[in-house]
Tab-separated table of C-alpha atoms in Angstrom:
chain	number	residue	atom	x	y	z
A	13	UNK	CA	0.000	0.000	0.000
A	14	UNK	CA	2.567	1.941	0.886
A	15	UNK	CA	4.482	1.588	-2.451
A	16	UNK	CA	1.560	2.315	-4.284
A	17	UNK	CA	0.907	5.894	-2.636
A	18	UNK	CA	4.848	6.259	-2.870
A	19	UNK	CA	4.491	5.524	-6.641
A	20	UNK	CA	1.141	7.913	-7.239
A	21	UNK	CA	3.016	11.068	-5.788
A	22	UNK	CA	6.259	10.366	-8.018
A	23	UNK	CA	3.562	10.042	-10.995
A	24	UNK	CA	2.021	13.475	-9.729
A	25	UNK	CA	5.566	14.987	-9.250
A	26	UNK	CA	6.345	14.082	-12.583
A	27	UNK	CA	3.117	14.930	-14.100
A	28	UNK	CA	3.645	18.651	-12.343
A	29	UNK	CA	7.017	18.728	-13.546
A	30	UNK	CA	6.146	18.215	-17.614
A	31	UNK	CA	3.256	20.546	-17.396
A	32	UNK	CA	4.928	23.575	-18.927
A	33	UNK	CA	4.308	25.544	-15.811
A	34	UNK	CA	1.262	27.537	-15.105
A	35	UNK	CA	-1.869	26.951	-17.317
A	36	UNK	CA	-2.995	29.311	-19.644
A	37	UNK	CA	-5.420	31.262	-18.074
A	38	UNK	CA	-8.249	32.518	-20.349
A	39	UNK	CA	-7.439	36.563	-19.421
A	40	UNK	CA	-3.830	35.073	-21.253
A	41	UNK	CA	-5.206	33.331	-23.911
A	42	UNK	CA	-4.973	34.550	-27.892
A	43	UNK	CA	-8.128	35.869	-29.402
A	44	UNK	CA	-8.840	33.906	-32.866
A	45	UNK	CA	-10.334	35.688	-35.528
A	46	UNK	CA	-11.502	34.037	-38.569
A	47	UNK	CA	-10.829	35.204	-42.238
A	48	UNK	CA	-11.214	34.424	-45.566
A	49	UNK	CA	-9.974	36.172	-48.668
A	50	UNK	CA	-10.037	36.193	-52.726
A	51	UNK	CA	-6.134	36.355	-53.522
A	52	UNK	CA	-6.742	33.602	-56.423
A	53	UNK	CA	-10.553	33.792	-57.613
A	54	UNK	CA	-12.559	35.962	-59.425
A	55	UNK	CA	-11.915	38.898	-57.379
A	56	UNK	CA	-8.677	38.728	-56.450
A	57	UNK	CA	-8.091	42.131	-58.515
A	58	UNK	CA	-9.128	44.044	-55.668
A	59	UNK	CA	-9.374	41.355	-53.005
A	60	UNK	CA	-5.350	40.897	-52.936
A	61	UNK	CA	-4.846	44.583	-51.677
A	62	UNK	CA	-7.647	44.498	-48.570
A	63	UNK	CA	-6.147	40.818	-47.562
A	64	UNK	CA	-2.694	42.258	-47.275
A	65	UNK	CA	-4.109	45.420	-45.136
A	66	UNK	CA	-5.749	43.021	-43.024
A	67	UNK	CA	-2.570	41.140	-41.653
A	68	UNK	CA	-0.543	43.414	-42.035
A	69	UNK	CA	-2.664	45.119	-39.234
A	70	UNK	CA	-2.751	42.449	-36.933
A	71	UNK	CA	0.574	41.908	-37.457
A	72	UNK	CA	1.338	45.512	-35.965
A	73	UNK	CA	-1.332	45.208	-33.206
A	74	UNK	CA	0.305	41.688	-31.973
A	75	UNK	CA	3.692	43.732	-32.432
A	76	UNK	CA	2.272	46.342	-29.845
A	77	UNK	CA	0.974	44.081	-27.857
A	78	UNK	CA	-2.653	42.689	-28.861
A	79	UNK	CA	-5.584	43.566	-26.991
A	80	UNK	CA	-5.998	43.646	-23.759
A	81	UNK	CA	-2.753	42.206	-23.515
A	82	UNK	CA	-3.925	39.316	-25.215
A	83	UNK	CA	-2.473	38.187	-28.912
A	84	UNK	CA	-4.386	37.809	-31.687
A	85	UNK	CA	-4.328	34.923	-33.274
A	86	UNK	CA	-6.222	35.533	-37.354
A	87	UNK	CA	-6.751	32.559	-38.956
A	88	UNK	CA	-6.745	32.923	-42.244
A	89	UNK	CA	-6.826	31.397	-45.856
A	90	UNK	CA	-7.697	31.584	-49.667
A	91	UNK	CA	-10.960	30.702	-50.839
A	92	UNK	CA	-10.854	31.338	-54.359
A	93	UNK	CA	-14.295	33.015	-54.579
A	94	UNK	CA	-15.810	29.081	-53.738
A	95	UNK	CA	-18.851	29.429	-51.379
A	96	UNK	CA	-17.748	25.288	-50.513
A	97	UNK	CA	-14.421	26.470	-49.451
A	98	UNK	CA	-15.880	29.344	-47.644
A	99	UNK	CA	-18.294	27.199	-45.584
A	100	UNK	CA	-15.307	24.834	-44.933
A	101	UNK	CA	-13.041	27.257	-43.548
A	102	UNK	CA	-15.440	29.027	-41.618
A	103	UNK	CA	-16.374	25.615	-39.629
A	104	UNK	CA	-12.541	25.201	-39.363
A	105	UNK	CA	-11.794	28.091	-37.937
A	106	UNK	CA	-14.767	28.288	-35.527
A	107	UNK	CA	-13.914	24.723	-34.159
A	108	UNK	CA	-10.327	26.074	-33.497
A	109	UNK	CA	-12.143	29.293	-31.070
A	110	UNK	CA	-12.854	32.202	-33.464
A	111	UNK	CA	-15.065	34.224	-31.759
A	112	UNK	CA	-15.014	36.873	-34.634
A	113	UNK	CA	-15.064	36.070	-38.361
A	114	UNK	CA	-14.032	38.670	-41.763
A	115	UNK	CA	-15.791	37.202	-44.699
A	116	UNK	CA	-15.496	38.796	-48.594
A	117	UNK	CA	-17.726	37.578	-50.515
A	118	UNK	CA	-21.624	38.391	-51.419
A	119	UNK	CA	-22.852	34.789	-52.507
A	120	UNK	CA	-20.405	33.144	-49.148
A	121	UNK	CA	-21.848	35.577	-46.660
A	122	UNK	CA	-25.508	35.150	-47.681
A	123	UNK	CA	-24.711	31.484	-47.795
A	124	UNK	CA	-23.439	31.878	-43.942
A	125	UNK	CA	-25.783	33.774	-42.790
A	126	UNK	CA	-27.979	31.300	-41.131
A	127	UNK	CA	-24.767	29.158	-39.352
A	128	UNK	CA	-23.479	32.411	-37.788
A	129	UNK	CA	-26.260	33.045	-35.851
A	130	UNK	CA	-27.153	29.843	-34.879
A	131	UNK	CA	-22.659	30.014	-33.709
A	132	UNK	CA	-23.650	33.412	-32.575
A	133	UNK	CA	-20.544	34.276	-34.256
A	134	UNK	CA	-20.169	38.055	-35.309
A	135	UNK	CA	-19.376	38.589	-39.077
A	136	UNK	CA	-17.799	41.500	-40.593
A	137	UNK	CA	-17.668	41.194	-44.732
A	138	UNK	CA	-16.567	42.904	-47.985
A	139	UNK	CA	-19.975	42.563	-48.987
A	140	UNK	CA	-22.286	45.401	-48.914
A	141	UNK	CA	-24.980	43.605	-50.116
A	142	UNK	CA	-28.571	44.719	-48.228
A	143	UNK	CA	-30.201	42.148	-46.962
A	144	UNK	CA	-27.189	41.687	-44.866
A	145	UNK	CA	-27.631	44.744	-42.531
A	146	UNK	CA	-31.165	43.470	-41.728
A	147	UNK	CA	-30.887	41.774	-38.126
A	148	UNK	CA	-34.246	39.957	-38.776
A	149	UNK	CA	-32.015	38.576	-41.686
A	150	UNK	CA	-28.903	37.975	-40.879
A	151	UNK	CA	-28.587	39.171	-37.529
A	152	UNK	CA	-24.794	37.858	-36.199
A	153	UNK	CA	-23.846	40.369	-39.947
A	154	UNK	CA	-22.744	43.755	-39.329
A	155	UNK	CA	-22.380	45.824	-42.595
A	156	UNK	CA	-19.090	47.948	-42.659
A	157	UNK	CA	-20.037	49.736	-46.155
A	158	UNK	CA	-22.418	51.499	-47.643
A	159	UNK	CA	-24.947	49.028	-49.039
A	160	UNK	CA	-24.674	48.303	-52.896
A	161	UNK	CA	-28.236	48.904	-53.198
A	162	UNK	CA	-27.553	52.437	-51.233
A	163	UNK	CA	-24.854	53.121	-53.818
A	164	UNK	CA	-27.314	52.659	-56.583
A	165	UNK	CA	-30.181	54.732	-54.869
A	166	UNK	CA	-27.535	57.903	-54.447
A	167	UNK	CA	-25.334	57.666	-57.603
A	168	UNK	CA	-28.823	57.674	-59.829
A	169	UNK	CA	-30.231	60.272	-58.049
A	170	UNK	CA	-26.346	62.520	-58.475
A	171	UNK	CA	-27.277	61.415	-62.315
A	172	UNK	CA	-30.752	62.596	-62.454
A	173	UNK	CA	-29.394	65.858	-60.685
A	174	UNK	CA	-26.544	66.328	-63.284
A	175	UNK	CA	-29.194	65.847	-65.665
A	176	UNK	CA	-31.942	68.246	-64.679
A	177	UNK	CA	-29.165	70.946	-63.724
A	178	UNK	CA	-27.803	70.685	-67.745
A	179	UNK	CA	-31.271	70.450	-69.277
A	180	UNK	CA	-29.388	67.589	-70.687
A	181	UNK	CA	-30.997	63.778	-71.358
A	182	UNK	CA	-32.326	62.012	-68.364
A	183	UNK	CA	-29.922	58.590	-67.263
A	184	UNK	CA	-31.149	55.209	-69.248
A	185	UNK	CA	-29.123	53.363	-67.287
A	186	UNK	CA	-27.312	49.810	-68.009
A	187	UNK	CA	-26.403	47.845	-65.047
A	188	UNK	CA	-23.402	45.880	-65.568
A	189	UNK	CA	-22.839	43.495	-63.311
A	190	UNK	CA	-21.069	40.605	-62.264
A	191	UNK	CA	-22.330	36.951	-62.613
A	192	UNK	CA	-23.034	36.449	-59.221
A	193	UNK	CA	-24.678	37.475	-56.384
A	194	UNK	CA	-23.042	40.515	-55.861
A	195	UNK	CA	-23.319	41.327	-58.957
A	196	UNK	CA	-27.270	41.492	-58.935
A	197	UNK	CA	-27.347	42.988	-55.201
A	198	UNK	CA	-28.176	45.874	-56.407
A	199	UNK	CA	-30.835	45.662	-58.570
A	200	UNK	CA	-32.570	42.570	-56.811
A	201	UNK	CA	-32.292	44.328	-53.714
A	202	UNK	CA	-34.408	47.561	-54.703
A	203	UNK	CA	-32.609	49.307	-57.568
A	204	UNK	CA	-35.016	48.010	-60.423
A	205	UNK	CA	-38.084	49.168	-58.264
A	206	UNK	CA	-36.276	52.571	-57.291
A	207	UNK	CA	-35.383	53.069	-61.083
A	208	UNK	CA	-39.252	52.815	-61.811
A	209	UNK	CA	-39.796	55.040	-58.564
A	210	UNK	CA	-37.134	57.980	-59.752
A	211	UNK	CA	-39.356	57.776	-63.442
A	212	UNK	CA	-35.955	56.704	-65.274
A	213	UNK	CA	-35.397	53.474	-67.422
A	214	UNK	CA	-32.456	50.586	-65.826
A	215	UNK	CA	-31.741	47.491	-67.264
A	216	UNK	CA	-29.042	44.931	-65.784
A	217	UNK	CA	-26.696	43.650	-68.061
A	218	UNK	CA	-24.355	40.201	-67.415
A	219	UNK	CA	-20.888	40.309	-67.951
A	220	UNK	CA	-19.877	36.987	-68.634
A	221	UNK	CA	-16.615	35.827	-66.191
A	222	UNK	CA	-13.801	35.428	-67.895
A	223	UNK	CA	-14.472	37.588	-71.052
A	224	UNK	CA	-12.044	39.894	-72.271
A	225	UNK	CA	-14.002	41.606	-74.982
A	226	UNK	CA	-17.430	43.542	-73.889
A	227	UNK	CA	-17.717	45.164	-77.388
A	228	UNK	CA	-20.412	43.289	-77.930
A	229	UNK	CA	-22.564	43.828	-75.074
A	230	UNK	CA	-21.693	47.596	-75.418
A	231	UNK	CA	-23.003	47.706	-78.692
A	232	UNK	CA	-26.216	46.275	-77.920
A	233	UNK	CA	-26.434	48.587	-74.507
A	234	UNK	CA	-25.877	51.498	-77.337
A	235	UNK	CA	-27.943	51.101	-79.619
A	236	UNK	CA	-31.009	50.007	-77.106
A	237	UNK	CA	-30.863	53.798	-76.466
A	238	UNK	CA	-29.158	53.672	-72.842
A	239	UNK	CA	-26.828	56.518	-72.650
A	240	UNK	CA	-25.281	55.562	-68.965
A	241	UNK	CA	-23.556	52.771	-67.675
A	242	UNK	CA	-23.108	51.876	-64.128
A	243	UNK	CA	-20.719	48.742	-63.375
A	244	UNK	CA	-21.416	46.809	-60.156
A	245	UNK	CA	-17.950	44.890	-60.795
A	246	UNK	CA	-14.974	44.839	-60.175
A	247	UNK	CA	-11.709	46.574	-61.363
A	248	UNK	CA	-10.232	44.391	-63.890
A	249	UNK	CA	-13.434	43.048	-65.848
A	250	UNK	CA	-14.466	47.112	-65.557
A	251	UNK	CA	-11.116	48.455	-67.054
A	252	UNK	CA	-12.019	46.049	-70.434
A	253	UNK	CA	-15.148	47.434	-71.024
A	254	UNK	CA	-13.987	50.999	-70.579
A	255	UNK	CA	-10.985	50.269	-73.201
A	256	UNK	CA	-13.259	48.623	-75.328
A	257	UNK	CA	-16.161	51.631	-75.259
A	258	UNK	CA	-13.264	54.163	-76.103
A	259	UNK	CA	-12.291	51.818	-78.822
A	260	UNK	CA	-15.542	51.675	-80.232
A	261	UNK	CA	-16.295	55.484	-80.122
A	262	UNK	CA	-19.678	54.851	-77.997
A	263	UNK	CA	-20.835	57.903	-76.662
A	264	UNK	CA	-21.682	56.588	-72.709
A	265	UNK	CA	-21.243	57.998	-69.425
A	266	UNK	CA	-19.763	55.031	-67.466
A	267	UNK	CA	-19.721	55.124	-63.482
A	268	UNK	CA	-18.539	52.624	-60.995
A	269	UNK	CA	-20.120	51.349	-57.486
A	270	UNK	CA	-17.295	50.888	-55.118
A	271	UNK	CA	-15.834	47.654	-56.309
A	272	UNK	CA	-14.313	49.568	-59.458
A	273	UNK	CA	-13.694	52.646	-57.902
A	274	UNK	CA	-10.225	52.158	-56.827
A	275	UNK	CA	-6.620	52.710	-58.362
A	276	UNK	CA	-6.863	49.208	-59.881
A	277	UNK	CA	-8.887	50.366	-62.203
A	278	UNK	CA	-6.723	53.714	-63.056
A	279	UNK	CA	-3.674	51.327	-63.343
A	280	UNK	CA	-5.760	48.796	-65.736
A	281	UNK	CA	-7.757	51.143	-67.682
A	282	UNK	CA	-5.151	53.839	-68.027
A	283	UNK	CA	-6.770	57.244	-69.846
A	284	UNK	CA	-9.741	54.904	-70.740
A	285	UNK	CA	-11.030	55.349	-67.214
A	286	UNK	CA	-10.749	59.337	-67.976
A	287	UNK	CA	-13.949	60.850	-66.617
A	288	UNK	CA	-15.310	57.840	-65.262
A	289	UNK	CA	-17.705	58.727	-61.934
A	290	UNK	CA	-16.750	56.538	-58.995
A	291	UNK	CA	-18.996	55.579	-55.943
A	292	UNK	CA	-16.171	56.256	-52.855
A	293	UNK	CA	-16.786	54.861	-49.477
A	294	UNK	CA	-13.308	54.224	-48.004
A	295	UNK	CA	-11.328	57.830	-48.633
A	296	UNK	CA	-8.369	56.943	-51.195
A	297	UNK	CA	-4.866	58.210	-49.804
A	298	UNK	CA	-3.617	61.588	-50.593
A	299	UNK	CA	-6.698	63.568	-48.636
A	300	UNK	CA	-4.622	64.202	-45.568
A	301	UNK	CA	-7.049	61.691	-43.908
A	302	UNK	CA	-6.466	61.396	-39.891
A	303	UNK	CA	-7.658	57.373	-40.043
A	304	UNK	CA	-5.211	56.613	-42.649
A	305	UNK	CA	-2.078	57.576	-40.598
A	306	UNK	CA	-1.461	54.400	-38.900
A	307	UNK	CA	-1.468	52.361	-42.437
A	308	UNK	CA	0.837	55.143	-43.647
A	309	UNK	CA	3.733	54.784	-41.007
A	310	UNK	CA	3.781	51.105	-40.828
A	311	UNK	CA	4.155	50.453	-44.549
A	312	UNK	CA	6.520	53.222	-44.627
A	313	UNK	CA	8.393	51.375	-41.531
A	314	UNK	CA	8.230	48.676	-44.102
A	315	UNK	CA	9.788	50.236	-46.845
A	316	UNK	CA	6.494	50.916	-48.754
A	317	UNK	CA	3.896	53.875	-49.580
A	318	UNK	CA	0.154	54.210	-48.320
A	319	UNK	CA	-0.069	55.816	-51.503
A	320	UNK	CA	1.007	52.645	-53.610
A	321	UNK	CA	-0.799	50.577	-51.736
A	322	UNK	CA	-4.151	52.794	-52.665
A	323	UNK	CA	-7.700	52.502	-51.401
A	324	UNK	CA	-8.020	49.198	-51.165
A	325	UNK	CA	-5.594	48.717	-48.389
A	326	UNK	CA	-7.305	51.805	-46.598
A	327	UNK	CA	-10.351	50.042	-46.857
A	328	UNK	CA	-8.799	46.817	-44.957
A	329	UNK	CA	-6.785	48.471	-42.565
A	330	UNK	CA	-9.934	50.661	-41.467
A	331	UNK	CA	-12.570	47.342	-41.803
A	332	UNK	CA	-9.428	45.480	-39.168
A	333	UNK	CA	-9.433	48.413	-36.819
A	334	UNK	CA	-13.318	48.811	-36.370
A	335	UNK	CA	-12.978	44.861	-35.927
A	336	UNK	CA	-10.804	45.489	-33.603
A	337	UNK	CA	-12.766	48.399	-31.062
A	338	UNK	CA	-15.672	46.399	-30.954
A	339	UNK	CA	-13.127	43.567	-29.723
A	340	UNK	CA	-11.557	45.800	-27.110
A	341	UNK	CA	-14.840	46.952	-25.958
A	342	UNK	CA	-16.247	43.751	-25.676
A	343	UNK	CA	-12.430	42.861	-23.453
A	344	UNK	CA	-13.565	46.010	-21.102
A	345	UNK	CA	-17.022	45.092	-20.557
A	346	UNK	CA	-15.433	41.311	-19.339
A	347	UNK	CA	-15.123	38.054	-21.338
A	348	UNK	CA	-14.406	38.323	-24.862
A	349	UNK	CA	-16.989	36.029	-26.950
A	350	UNK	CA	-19.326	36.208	-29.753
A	351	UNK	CA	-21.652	37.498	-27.506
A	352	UNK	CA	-20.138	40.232	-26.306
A	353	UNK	CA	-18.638	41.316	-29.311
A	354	UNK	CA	-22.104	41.518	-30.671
A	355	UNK	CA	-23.166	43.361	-28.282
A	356	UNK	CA	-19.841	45.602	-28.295
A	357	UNK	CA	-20.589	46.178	-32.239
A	358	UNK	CA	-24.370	47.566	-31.026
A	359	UNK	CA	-22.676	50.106	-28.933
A	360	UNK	CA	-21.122	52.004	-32.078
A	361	UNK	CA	-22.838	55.197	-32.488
A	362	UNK	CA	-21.247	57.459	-34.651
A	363	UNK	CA	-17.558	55.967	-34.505
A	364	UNK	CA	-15.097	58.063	-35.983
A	365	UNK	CA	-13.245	56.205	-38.606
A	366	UNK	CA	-10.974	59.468	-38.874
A	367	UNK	CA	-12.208	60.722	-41.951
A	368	UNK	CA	-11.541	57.266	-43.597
A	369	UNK	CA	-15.651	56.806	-43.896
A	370	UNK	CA	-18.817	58.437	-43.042
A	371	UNK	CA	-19.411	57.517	-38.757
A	372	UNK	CA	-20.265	53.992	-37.851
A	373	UNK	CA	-23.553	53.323	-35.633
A	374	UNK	CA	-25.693	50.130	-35.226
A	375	UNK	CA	-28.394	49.340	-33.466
A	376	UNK	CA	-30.465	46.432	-32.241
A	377	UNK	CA	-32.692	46.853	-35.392
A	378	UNK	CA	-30.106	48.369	-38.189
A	379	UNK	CA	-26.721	46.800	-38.835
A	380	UNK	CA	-25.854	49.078	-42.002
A	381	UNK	CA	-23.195	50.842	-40.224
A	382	UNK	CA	-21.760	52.864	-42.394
A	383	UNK	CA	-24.606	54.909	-45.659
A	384	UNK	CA	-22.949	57.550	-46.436
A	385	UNK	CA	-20.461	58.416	-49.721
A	386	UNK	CA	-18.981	60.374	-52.145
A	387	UNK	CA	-19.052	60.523	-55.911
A	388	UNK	CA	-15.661	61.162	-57.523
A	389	UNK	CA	-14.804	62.036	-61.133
A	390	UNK	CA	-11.641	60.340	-62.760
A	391	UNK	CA	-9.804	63.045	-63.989
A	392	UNK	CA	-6.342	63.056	-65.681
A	393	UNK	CA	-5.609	59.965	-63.970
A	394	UNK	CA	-6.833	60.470	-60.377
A	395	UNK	CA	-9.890	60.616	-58.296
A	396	UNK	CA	-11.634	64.382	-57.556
A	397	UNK	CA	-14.299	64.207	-55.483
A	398	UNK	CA	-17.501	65.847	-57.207
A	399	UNK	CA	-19.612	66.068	-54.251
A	400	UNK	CA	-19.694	66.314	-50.092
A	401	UNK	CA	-20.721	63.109	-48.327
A	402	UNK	CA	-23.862	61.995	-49.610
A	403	UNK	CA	-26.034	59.654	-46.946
A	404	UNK	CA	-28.646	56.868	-47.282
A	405	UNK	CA	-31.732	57.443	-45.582
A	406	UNK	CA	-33.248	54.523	-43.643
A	407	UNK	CA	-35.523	53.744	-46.320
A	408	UNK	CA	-32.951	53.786	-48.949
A	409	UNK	CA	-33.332	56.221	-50.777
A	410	UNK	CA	-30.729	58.813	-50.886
A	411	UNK	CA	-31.175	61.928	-48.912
């Protein structure tokens, strides 16, 4: 008997020894966020750029010392654009303890909608798309951009404007959009029904993944008697049908919802993209912008430019540090879980994003955080704005 109690404590002793020391306590322990980006898919053109902003922020938090003392640990991978890959890395990563997720796409974060409440998981996305800001929706979704459907409402109602102020044509618009969802979030989610509403004719308009000649489509836009063109699309696709248009001596206006209105599409299109109107949410460098300052110094730390880097990195580095306050609120309020981040992100009323956006406020019953943009002209090869912030009523329509 006396052996085996002798034997027991060595076994404990040992067992005490090999532990590693103290346990982890959970006040110690990293905070996982989940993330998925486009570096390889179909929107890689401007999801490469935001993906980089994103770690690259984290990366400088962890450096100065996490939150609340605490590391974050971002999970992250390609997805390719695949809503299966999505779906598999987001039940990855929330079996490994992400108690926050960053999503990208339109079609994935619809698709996710339903499992992140029922994880009570908070999810902050590229997409913009509507139906996401709705809590009776999607109500673990918090919208950091002015919808795509918002877009819509207040760049056709800057058109009409332009319009009635010129005694010039009213828009007949062509929408066109990407082959997805997020390409028809916009006009499935109100803009054909506003179009009617505003008493002007809008017509959406695939373009075809992959293509690398629109000349066709143009045409047939052209001589349907549209005299306006608004992409919902991004850069690269956009930047083709611009080059072809000039090519073909069409006589449209062309104008861009936010996904094309970015230097990608100045560096693709080159003086094709000359006087192209662009729907700005995220400031682009080169404002003097307050909220861009800490993306600034740390890429210059790393031997690069804010200004290289362009709007799309703005737009990641400012989507990572709202992600972040509504983190380190949720850490000062107690325990950090999806729960309390949730509830941290419902505390937001009128953030100051430093310039970088219009403020940020949700509530229990409206998680479009941010409604408010500009409208910028291309001109001689950079973006002037055109008008002040412009905001999105609750309704939708544009005030």
């Amino acid at each position: 008997m006396n052996l085996l109690v002798c034997l027991a404590a060595v076994a404990l002793l040992l067992l005490t020894a090999c532990g590693g020391g103290d346990p982890v306590s959970e006040a110690d322990a990293p905070i996982t966020i989940g993330a998925i980006f486009d570096l390889t898919g179909a929107t890689s053109d401007v999801g490469t750029l935001y993906a980089e902003a994103i770690r690259d922020y984290y990366d400088r938090l962890n450096e100065l010392g996490g939150i609340a003392g605490r590391e974050v640990d971002l999970l992250w991978n390609d997805y390719g654009y695949d809503v299966a890959k999505a779906e598999q890395l987001y039940s990855e990563y929330v079996q490994a303890g992400a108690v926050m997720f960053m999503g990208w796409g339109t079609g994935d974060t619809e698709a996710l909608r339903g499992r992140i409440a029922a994880d009570r998981i908070p999810f902050v996305s590229a997409s913009f798309s509507h139906v996401l800001g709705d809590p009776s929706e999607a109500p673990f979704n918090f919208l950091v951009g002015t919808t795509y459907s918002d877009q819509l409402f207040i760049l056709l109602d800057y058109l009409i404007e332009e319009a009635e102020a010129s005694g010039g044509e009213m828009p007949n618009v062509a929408l066109m959009h990407h082959p997805s969802p997020f390409g028809l979030s916009p006009w499935r989610q109100g803009g054909e029904d506003y179009a009617k509403e505003r008493g002007i004719e809008m017509a959406p308009h695939e373009m075809a993944r992959g293509n690398t000649d629109f000349s066709a489509t143009l045409t047939r836009i052209a001589e349907s008697g549209a005299n306006t063109v608004v992409f919902q699309n991004t850069s690269g696709p956009v930047s083709i049908a611009v080059k072809n248009a000039r090519d073909l001596g069409l006589d449209l206006r062309f104008a861009c919802l936010n996904y094309c209105s970015n230097e990608v599409l100045l560096d693709l299109a080159g003086d094709a993209a000359e006087g192209v109107l662009a729907s700005i949410i995220y400031s682009p460098p080169g404002e003097g912008i307050d909220g861009l300052n800490e993306a600034a110094e740390y890429l210059a730390s790393k031997g690069g430019s804010i200004d290289e880097e362009g709007l799309l990195y703005g737009q990641g580095w400012a989507v990572a540090s709202l992600v972040t306050e509504a983190i380190e609120r949720a850490a000062a309020a107690g325990e950090v879980t999806g729960d309390s981040i949730f509830a941290a992100f419902e505390t937001f009323d009128g953030w100051d994003t430093g310039g970088v956006t219009a403020p940020v406020t949700f509530t229990s019953t409206d998680h479009r955080g941010i409604k408010g943009m500009r409208i910028f002209e291309i001109r001689e090869g950079k973006f002037q704005p055109v008008t002040e912030m412009r905001m999105a009523s609750t309704l939708g329509a544009a005030e």
